[in-house]
Amino acid sequence: MTDAAISWAFFLGYLVLVGGAAVVGIRRVKSFTSFSVGDRRTSPVWVGLALAANLTSAATFVINPGLIYLYGVSGLLGYAVATPLGIFLGLTVLTKAFRRVGDKTAALTVPQWIADRYGSRALRFFFAGLSLLQITFLVLIVVGLTLVLSNVLGVSRPVAMAMTLGIPLVYVMLGGASAHTLTNSVQAVIMIIVAVMLIGSGLALVVGEPGLLDRLAQIDPVLAAPVNPESLLFRSVFEVFVANFFVGVAVIMQPHVMSKALYLRDERDVTVYLGVGFAALVLFFAVLAVGLYARVTLGGDVLPPDQVVPTYLVERFGVVARSVVTVGLVAAGFSTLEGLMVALSTIFANDVYKPLARRRGLDEDQADRRAIGFSKAFLVALVPVVALLSWGQIVNPNLSVALLAQNGVYGLFAATFVPILFGVFVPRVTTWGVAAAAASALVVHFGMYYGQVGPYWNNPAVPATFALITSTLVAGLSLLIARRPADTVPAELGREAERAALHAS
C-alpha cells in the first residue's frame, strides 16, 4: 500500500467516526433552538472538550507553531503561557454569570444576549454585523487545513480546499449545534491523542545534550531569549506578556466560544465543563513547542511560517504516524470551523432574520421554522466568500494568514468585551455607554493598525490591548456622567446582573 493510500485510509476512517457522531446529533434537531445551541442534554465533559477544541484549532496546531519556528521562545511564552493564563482568568470570572443572565433571557447568541441585557435592538444588529469579522478566522483554518491535506493526501490545493469547506458544511447544515457539539467532542479526543504524539516527537531535544534552548541559541541567540527584538510580534515584554494576556482574557468573547456556556443544562455543570476544558487546553497549547522542534530539526533555508507544520510532518513522522497526526490536525481545524459556521449562521437567522420577520407579522413559531432554512442559506453563501479569501492567502501570503485572522477577530472581541463584562457585573451601566465603548474599541484597534500608530502597530495584539483599555475607560466614564440607570435597561435583567455579580464575587 502506498503512502498516499495509507493516509487516505486514516482520513476516511476519521470521516466515518465523525459522521457517526454527526448522525446522532442530527437526530436531536427538533427546533431552531436545538439547531442553535443543542438540546442541552450533552454532558458537560463533552461540552468542555468542545470548548477546548474551539479555542485552539488549526491556529494552535498548524499556523502558530510556524510563527514560533520563526521567532523562538518569545513566541512560545506569548502564545502558550500568557494567552492561556488570560483565557483561564476570563472563563473563570465570566462563565457562570454570563450563563445565568443568558439562561434568564433564553438567549441563543451573544448579540441577542447583549440586546436583551440592554434592551436595544440596534445593538443586536450592530453586533450581528460585527460578528462577520470572524470570517478572517475561518480563512486561517481553511488555509491551514488546505496545506496539510494537500501535502499528506497528495491532492491539489483546490481539491483540498473543497474538502476542507465541504465536509463540515454538510453536517453543520443538517445538524447545527446538536451535531457540532458531538463531533467536536470526538475531535477533541482525537486532538488529545495527537497532541501527545506531537509533544513527544521532540522530547529527546528537551532532555538531551545539548538541550533545546542551547540548540536554538546555536542557530541564533535571540531564538532562545524571552524577548526577540528582531521579530514582528514579540519585540518587548509588553508584546510577549501584557498584550497576549489581554488578548487571552478577551478572546473568549468570540460568539462561538462564549455561547458554549449556553449549551449547559444548569449551573452545576459549569465547574465540570471548565475543569475539563482547562485540562485539555493546557495540553493543546503545549503543541506550540513543535515550532521550536521544527527549527532545530529542519535543515535548509528558513521556511514560510504556514509551511512549517506540513513540512515537519513529512520529515519527522513515518507514514502511519503521519496519517494519525494528520487526522488530529484535521480534527483541530474542523472543530473550530464547525463552531464558527454554527455561530455565524445562527446569528444571521436569530439576530437578523427573526427580528425582521416579527416586524412583518410572523409569529414566533413561523419565524423559528423558517429560521433554520435561512441559517442554511447563509452557510451556502458564506462558503464561496471564505474560499476566495483563503485562496488569496495561499497564492499571495503576507508572512502568515495568522496576521489577517488576528486583526479581524481581535477587533471583534475588543468591541464585545465591555458590553459583556459590564453587562454581567455593572447593573447600572447605560446602553449609550457600552455603545460608545464598543465604537471606541473599533476606532482604536483598526485606527492604530491601519494608521500605523506607535512602534508596535503591526502586531494586532497591541492595538487590541489599547482598544480594550480605551473601551473600558470609556464605559467607566459613562458611569460617572450618568446620574441614574438607563431607562432602556430592563429592570429584571438589571437585578439578575446584580445577583450574578454578587455570586461571582
Short mmCIF file of N, CA and C in Angstrom, two decimals, residues 233-357:
data_model
loop_
_atom_site.label_atom_id
_atom_site.label_comp_id
_atom_site.label_asym_id
_atom_site.label_seq_id
_atom_site.Cartn_x
_atom_site.Cartn_y
_atom_site.Cartn_z
N LEU A 233 6.41 40.22 16.25
CA LEU A 233 5.33 40.10 17.21
C LEU A 233 5.75 40.02 18.67
N PHE A 234 7.05 39.83 18.96
CA PHE A 234 7.49 39.56 20.33
C PHE A 234 8.73 40.39 20.66
N ARG A 235 8.66 41.69 20.40
CA ARG A 235 9.84 42.56 20.49
C ARG A 235 10.10 43.10 21.88
N SER A 236 9.14 42.98 22.78
CA SER A 236 9.29 43.56 24.13
C SER A 236 8.49 42.74 25.12
N VAL A 237 8.72 43.00 26.41
CA VAL A 237 7.95 42.33 27.46
C VAL A 237 6.46 42.66 27.30
N PHE A 238 6.16 43.88 26.90
CA PHE A 238 4.76 44.27 26.70
C PHE A 238 4.11 43.41 25.63
N GLU A 239 4.79 43.22 24.50
CA GLU A 239 4.21 42.42 23.43
C GLU A 239 4.08 40.95 23.83
N VAL A 240 5.12 40.41 24.46
CA VAL A 240 5.13 38.98 24.78
C VAL A 240 4.11 38.65 25.86
N PHE A 241 4.10 39.40 26.95
CA PHE A 241 3.30 39.03 28.11
C PHE A 241 2.02 39.85 28.27
N VAL A 242 2.14 41.17 28.27
CA VAL A 242 0.97 42.01 28.57
C VAL A 242 -0.07 41.91 27.46
N ALA A 243 0.34 42.15 26.22
CA ALA A 243 -0.62 42.15 25.11
C ALA A 243 -1.27 40.78 24.94
N ASN A 244 -0.48 39.72 25.02
CA ASN A 244 -1.05 38.39 24.84
C ASN A 244 -1.95 37.98 26.00
N PHE A 245 -1.65 38.45 27.22
CA PHE A 245 -2.54 38.18 28.34
C PHE A 245 -3.88 38.87 28.14
N PHE A 246 -3.86 40.14 27.75
CA PHE A 246 -5.10 40.86 27.49
C PHE A 246 -5.90 40.18 26.39
N VAL A 247 -5.21 39.74 25.35
CA VAL A 247 -5.87 39.04 24.26
C VAL A 247 -6.53 37.76 24.78
N GLY A 248 -5.84 37.03 25.65
CA GLY A 248 -6.41 35.82 26.22
C GLY A 248 -7.68 36.07 27.00
N VAL A 249 -7.68 37.12 27.81
CA VAL A 249 -8.87 37.46 28.59
C VAL A 249 -10.05 37.75 27.66
N ALA A 250 -9.77 38.48 26.59
CA ALA A 250 -10.85 38.94 25.72
C ALA A 250 -11.23 37.94 24.63
N VAL A 251 -10.34 36.99 24.30
CA VAL A 251 -10.61 36.08 23.18
C VAL A 251 -11.84 35.22 23.43
N ILE A 252 -12.19 35.02 24.69
CA ILE A 252 -13.37 34.21 24.98
C ILE A 252 -14.66 34.91 24.60
N MET A 253 -14.59 36.20 24.24
CA MET A 253 -15.80 36.93 23.87
C MET A 253 -16.28 36.59 22.47
N GLN A 254 -15.54 35.76 21.75
CA GLN A 254 -16.00 35.35 20.43
C GLN A 254 -17.31 34.57 20.57
N PRO A 255 -18.27 34.82 19.67
CA PRO A 255 -19.59 34.18 19.81
C PRO A 255 -19.54 32.65 19.88
N HIS A 256 -18.66 32.02 19.10
CA HIS A 256 -18.64 30.55 19.09
C HIS A 256 -17.99 29.98 20.35
N VAL A 257 -17.33 30.84 21.15
CA VAL A 257 -16.72 30.39 22.41
C VAL A 257 -17.66 30.67 23.58
N MET A 258 -18.07 31.92 23.73
CA MET A 258 -18.89 32.30 24.88
C MET A 258 -20.23 31.57 24.89
N SER A 259 -20.77 31.29 23.70
CA SER A 259 -22.08 30.64 23.63
C SER A 259 -22.04 29.20 24.13
N LYS A 260 -20.85 28.61 24.29
CA LYS A 260 -20.77 27.24 24.81
C LYS A 260 -21.41 27.14 26.19
N ALA A 261 -21.32 28.20 26.99
CA ALA A 261 -21.92 28.18 28.32
C ALA A 261 -23.43 28.02 28.25
N LEU A 262 -24.03 28.43 27.13
CA LEU A 262 -25.48 28.32 26.97
C LEU A 262 -25.91 26.91 26.60
N TYR A 263 -24.94 26.02 26.28
CA TYR A 263 -25.26 24.64 25.94
C TYR A 263 -25.53 23.79 27.20
N LEU A 264 -25.13 24.31 28.37
CA LEU A 264 -25.19 23.51 29.60
C LEU A 264 -26.60 23.50 30.19
N ARG A 265 -26.91 22.41 30.89
CA ARG A 265 -28.26 22.25 31.45
C ARG A 265 -28.50 23.20 32.60
N ASP A 266 -27.56 23.25 33.54
CA ASP A 266 -27.75 24.12 34.70
C ASP A 266 -26.38 24.53 35.24
N GLU A 267 -26.39 25.37 36.27
CA GLU A 267 -25.16 25.95 36.77
C GLU A 267 -24.22 24.92 37.38
N ARG A 268 -24.76 23.80 37.86
CA ARG A 268 -23.92 22.77 38.46
C ARG A 268 -22.97 22.14 37.45
N ASP A 269 -23.31 22.24 36.17
CA ASP A 269 -22.45 21.67 35.13
C ASP A 269 -21.23 22.53 34.84
N VAL A 270 -21.25 23.80 35.25
CA VAL A 270 -20.20 24.73 34.85
C VAL A 270 -18.83 24.31 35.37
N THR A 271 -18.74 23.87 36.61
CA THR A 271 -17.44 23.50 37.19
C THR A 271 -16.79 22.35 36.42
N VAL A 272 -17.58 21.33 36.10
CA VAL A 272 -17.05 20.20 35.33
C VAL A 272 -16.64 20.67 33.94
N TYR A 273 -17.48 21.46 33.32
CA TYR A 273 -17.23 22.00 31.98
C TYR A 273 -15.90 22.76 31.93
N LEU A 274 -15.67 23.64 32.90
CA LEU A 274 -14.44 24.42 32.92
C LEU A 274 -13.23 23.55 33.26
N GLY A 275 -13.38 22.62 34.21
CA GLY A 275 -12.26 21.76 34.59
C GLY A 275 -11.76 20.93 33.43
N VAL A 276 -12.69 20.32 32.70
CA VAL A 276 -12.31 19.51 31.53
C VAL A 276 -11.71 20.40 30.45
N GLY A 277 -12.33 21.54 30.22
CA GLY A 277 -11.83 22.45 29.19
C GLY A 277 -10.43 22.94 29.50
N PHE A 278 -10.17 23.31 30.75
CA PHE A 278 -8.84 23.82 31.12
C PHE A 278 -7.77 22.74 30.97
N ALA A 279 -8.08 21.51 31.40
CA ALA A 279 -7.10 20.43 31.30
C ALA A 279 -6.73 20.17 29.85
N ALA A 280 -7.73 20.14 28.97
CA ALA A 280 -7.46 19.90 27.56
C ALA A 280 -6.70 21.08 26.94
N LEU A 281 -7.03 22.29 27.35
CA LEU A 281 -6.35 23.47 26.80
C LEU A 281 -4.85 23.49 27.14
N VAL A 282 -4.50 23.09 28.37
CA VAL A 282 -3.08 23.04 28.74
C VAL A 282 -2.32 22.13 27.79
N LEU A 283 -2.90 20.96 27.50
CA LEU A 283 -2.25 20.02 26.59
C LEU A 283 -2.18 20.58 25.18
N PHE A 284 -3.26 21.17 24.71
CA PHE A 284 -3.29 21.67 23.33
C PHE A 284 -2.31 22.82 23.12
N PHE A 285 -2.21 23.73 24.09
CA PHE A 285 -1.27 24.83 23.92
C PHE A 285 0.19 24.36 23.96
N ALA A 286 0.45 23.24 24.64
CA ALA A 286 1.81 22.70 24.66
C ALA A 286 2.27 22.26 23.28
N VAL A 287 1.33 22.02 22.37
CA VAL A 287 1.67 21.62 20.99
C VAL A 287 2.47 22.71 20.28
N LEU A 288 2.35 23.94 20.74
CA LEU A 288 3.08 25.04 20.10
C LEU A 288 4.59 24.83 20.16
N ALA A 289 5.07 23.99 21.08
CA ALA A 289 6.51 23.69 21.15
C ALA A 289 7.02 23.04 19.88
N VAL A 290 6.11 22.50 19.07
CA VAL A 290 6.51 21.90 17.79
C VAL A 290 7.26 22.91 16.94
N GLY A 291 6.91 24.19 17.07
CA GLY A 291 7.63 25.22 16.32
C GLY A 291 9.11 25.24 16.65
N LEU A 292 9.44 25.06 17.95
CA LEU A 292 10.85 25.01 18.36
C LEU A 292 11.51 23.71 17.88
N TYR A 293 10.78 22.59 17.97
CA TYR A 293 11.32 21.33 17.47
C TYR A 293 11.69 21.45 15.99
N ALA A 294 10.78 22.05 15.24
CA ALA A 294 11.00 22.17 13.80
C ALA A 294 12.21 23.04 13.49
N ARG A 295 12.42 24.08 14.29
CA ARG A 295 13.53 24.99 13.98
C ARG A 295 14.89 24.30 14.11
N VAL A 296 15.01 23.36 15.06
CA VAL A 296 16.31 22.73 15.27
C VAL A 296 16.46 21.43 14.48
N THR A 297 15.37 20.93 13.89
CA THR A 297 15.47 19.66 13.15
C THR A 297 15.35 19.82 11.64
N LEU A 298 14.68 20.84 11.18
CA LEU A 298 14.52 21.03 9.74
C LEU A 298 15.68 21.85 9.21
N GLY A 299 16.45 21.27 8.33
CA GLY A 299 17.59 21.98 7.77
C GLY A 299 17.17 22.85 6.59
N GLY A 300 18.17 23.38 5.92
CA GLY A 300 17.91 24.20 4.73
C GLY A 300 17.49 25.61 5.07
N ASP A 301 16.94 26.28 4.07
CA ASP A 301 16.50 27.66 4.23
C ASP A 301 15.32 27.75 5.20
N VAL A 302 15.17 28.93 5.80
CA VAL A 302 14.04 29.17 6.71
C VAL A 302 12.75 29.10 5.91
N LEU A 303 11.78 28.32 6.42
CA LEU A 303 10.52 28.09 5.72
C LEU A 303 9.53 29.23 5.99
N PRO A 304 8.59 29.45 5.06
CA PRO A 304 7.46 30.34 5.38
C PRO A 304 6.69 29.74 6.55
N PRO A 305 6.22 30.55 7.49
CA PRO A 305 5.58 30.01 8.70
C PRO A 305 4.45 29.03 8.45
N ASP A 306 3.59 29.32 7.46
CA ASP A 306 2.43 28.46 7.23
C ASP A 306 2.81 27.09 6.65
N GLN A 307 4.06 26.92 6.22
CA GLN A 307 4.52 25.66 5.65
C GLN A 307 5.26 24.79 6.67
N VAL A 308 5.49 25.30 7.87
CA VAL A 308 6.36 24.61 8.83
C VAL A 308 5.77 23.29 9.29
N VAL A 309 4.54 23.28 9.79
CA VAL A 309 3.95 22.05 10.32
C VAL A 309 3.76 21.00 9.22
N PRO A 310 3.22 21.34 8.03
CA PRO A 310 3.13 20.32 6.99
C PRO A 310 4.50 19.71 6.64
N THR A 311 5.54 20.53 6.61
CA THR A 311 6.87 20.02 6.31
C THR A 311 7.40 19.15 7.45
N TYR A 312 7.18 19.58 8.69
CA TYR A 312 7.63 18.81 9.86
C TYR A 312 6.99 17.42 9.89
N LEU A 313 5.73 17.34 9.52
CA LEU A 313 5.05 16.04 9.50
C LEU A 313 5.73 15.08 8.53
N VAL A 314 6.01 15.58 7.33
CA VAL A 314 6.63 14.73 6.30
C VAL A 314 8.03 14.32 6.71
N GLU A 315 8.79 15.21 7.32
CA GLU A 315 10.18 14.94 7.67
C GLU A 315 10.33 14.12 8.94
N ARG A 316 9.42 14.29 9.89
CA ARG A 316 9.63 13.72 11.22
C ARG A 316 8.91 12.38 11.43
N PHE A 317 7.76 12.18 10.80
CA PHE A 317 6.93 11.02 11.09
C PHE A 317 6.92 10.03 9.93
N GLY A 318 6.82 8.74 10.26
CA GLY A 318 6.57 7.72 9.26
C GLY A 318 5.15 7.83 8.74
N VAL A 319 4.82 7.04 7.72
CA VAL A 319 3.55 7.23 7.04
C VAL A 319 2.36 6.96 7.97
N VAL A 320 2.42 5.93 8.81
CA VAL A 320 1.29 5.63 9.69
C VAL A 320 1.13 6.72 10.75
N ALA A 321 2.23 7.05 11.44
CA ALA A 321 2.17 8.10 12.46
C ALA A 321 1.77 9.43 11.83
N ARG A 322 2.29 9.71 10.65
CA ARG A 322 1.95 10.95 9.97
C ARG A 322 0.45 11.00 9.65
N SER A 323 -0.10 9.85 9.27
CA SER A 323 -1.54 9.80 8.96
C SER A 323 -2.37 10.05 10.20
N VAL A 324 -1.95 9.48 11.33
CA VAL A 324 -2.67 9.70 12.59
C VAL A 324 -2.61 11.17 12.98
N VAL A 325 -1.42 11.77 12.89
CA VAL A 325 -1.27 13.18 13.24
C VAL A 325 -2.08 14.06 12.30
N THR A 326 -2.10 13.70 11.03
CA THR A 326 -2.88 14.49 10.07
C THR A 326 -4.35 14.49 10.45
N VAL A 327 -4.86 13.32 10.85
CA VAL A 327 -6.25 13.24 11.30
C VAL A 327 -6.48 14.19 12.48
N GLY A 328 -5.52 14.24 13.40
CA GLY A 328 -5.64 15.15 14.54
C GLY A 328 -5.64 16.61 14.12
N LEU A 329 -4.80 16.95 13.15
CA LEU A 329 -4.76 18.33 12.67
C LEU A 329 -6.07 18.70 11.97
N VAL A 330 -6.60 17.75 11.21
CA VAL A 330 -7.88 17.99 10.55
C VAL A 330 -8.98 18.15 11.61
N ALA A 331 -8.95 17.31 12.64
CA ALA A 331 -9.93 17.42 13.72
C ALA A 331 -9.83 18.78 14.40
N ALA A 332 -8.59 19.24 14.62
CA ALA A 332 -8.39 20.55 15.25
C ALA A 332 -9.00 21.66 14.41
N GLY A 333 -8.81 21.57 13.11
CA GLY A 333 -9.37 22.61 12.23
C GLY A 333 -10.87 22.52 12.09
N PHE A 334 -11.37 21.30 11.85
CA PHE A 334 -12.81 21.13 11.66
C PHE A 334 -13.60 21.53 12.91
N SER A 335 -13.03 21.27 14.09
CA SER A 335 -13.75 21.57 15.32
C SER A 335 -14.13 23.04 15.41
N THR A 336 -13.17 23.92 15.09
CA THR A 336 -13.47 25.35 15.15
C THR A 336 -14.22 25.81 13.92
N LEU A 337 -13.93 25.20 12.77
CA LEU A 337 -14.65 25.53 11.55
C LEU A 337 -16.15 25.32 11.75
N GLU A 338 -16.51 24.19 12.34
CA GLU A 338 -17.92 23.91 12.62
C GLU A 338 -18.50 24.92 13.60
N GLY A 339 -17.74 25.20 14.68
CA GLY A 339 -18.23 26.14 15.67
C GLY A 339 -18.52 27.51 15.08
N LEU A 340 -17.63 27.97 14.22
CA LEU A 340 -17.82 29.27 13.57
C LEU A 340 -19.01 29.23 12.61
N MET A 341 -19.14 28.13 11.89
CA MET A 341 -20.27 28.02 10.96
C MET A 341 -21.60 28.06 11.72
N VAL A 342 -21.67 27.30 12.81
CA VAL A 342 -22.90 27.29 13.61
C VAL A 342 -23.17 28.66 14.19
N ALA A 343 -22.14 29.29 14.75
CA ALA A 343 -22.32 30.60 15.39
C ALA A 343 -22.76 31.66 14.38
N LEU A 344 -22.09 31.73 13.24
CA LEU A 344 -22.41 32.78 12.26
C LEU A 344 -23.78 32.56 11.63
N SER A 345 -24.11 31.30 11.30
CA SER A 345 -25.42 31.05 10.68
C SER A 345 -26.54 31.28 11.68
N THR A 346 -26.31 30.93 12.94
CA THR A 346 -27.32 31.17 13.98
C THR A 346 -27.51 32.66 14.21
N ILE A 347 -26.41 33.40 14.25
CA ILE A 347 -26.50 34.85 14.43
C ILE A 347 -27.30 35.48 13.29
N PHE A 348 -27.02 35.06 12.06
CA PHE A 348 -27.76 35.63 10.92
C PHE A 348 -29.26 35.37 11.05
N ALA A 349 -29.62 34.10 11.33
CA ALA A 349 -31.03 33.75 11.41
C ALA A 349 -31.71 34.34 12.64
N ASN A 350 -31.02 34.27 13.78
CA ASN A 350 -31.63 34.67 15.06
C ASN A 350 -31.64 36.18 15.26
N ASP A 351 -30.59 36.85 14.79
CA ASP A 351 -30.42 38.27 15.12
C ASP A 351 -30.63 39.22 13.94
N VAL A 352 -30.76 38.66 12.75
CA VAL A 352 -31.08 39.49 11.58
C VAL A 352 -32.44 39.11 11.03
N TYR A 353 -32.59 37.81 10.66
CA TYR A 353 -33.85 37.40 10.04
C TYR A 353 -35.05 37.46 11.00
N LYS A 354 -34.93 36.85 12.19
CA LYS A 354 -36.10 36.73 13.07
C LYS A 354 -36.66 38.08 13.52
N PRO A 355 -35.83 39.06 13.91
CA PRO A 355 -36.42 40.36 14.26
C PRO A 355 -37.16 41.01 13.08
N LEU A 356 -36.60 40.84 11.87
CA LEU A 356 -37.27 41.39 10.69
C LEU A 356 -38.57 40.64 10.40
N ALA A 357 -38.53 39.31 10.60
CA ALA A 357 -39.73 38.51 10.36
C ALA A 357 -40.85 38.90 11.31
#
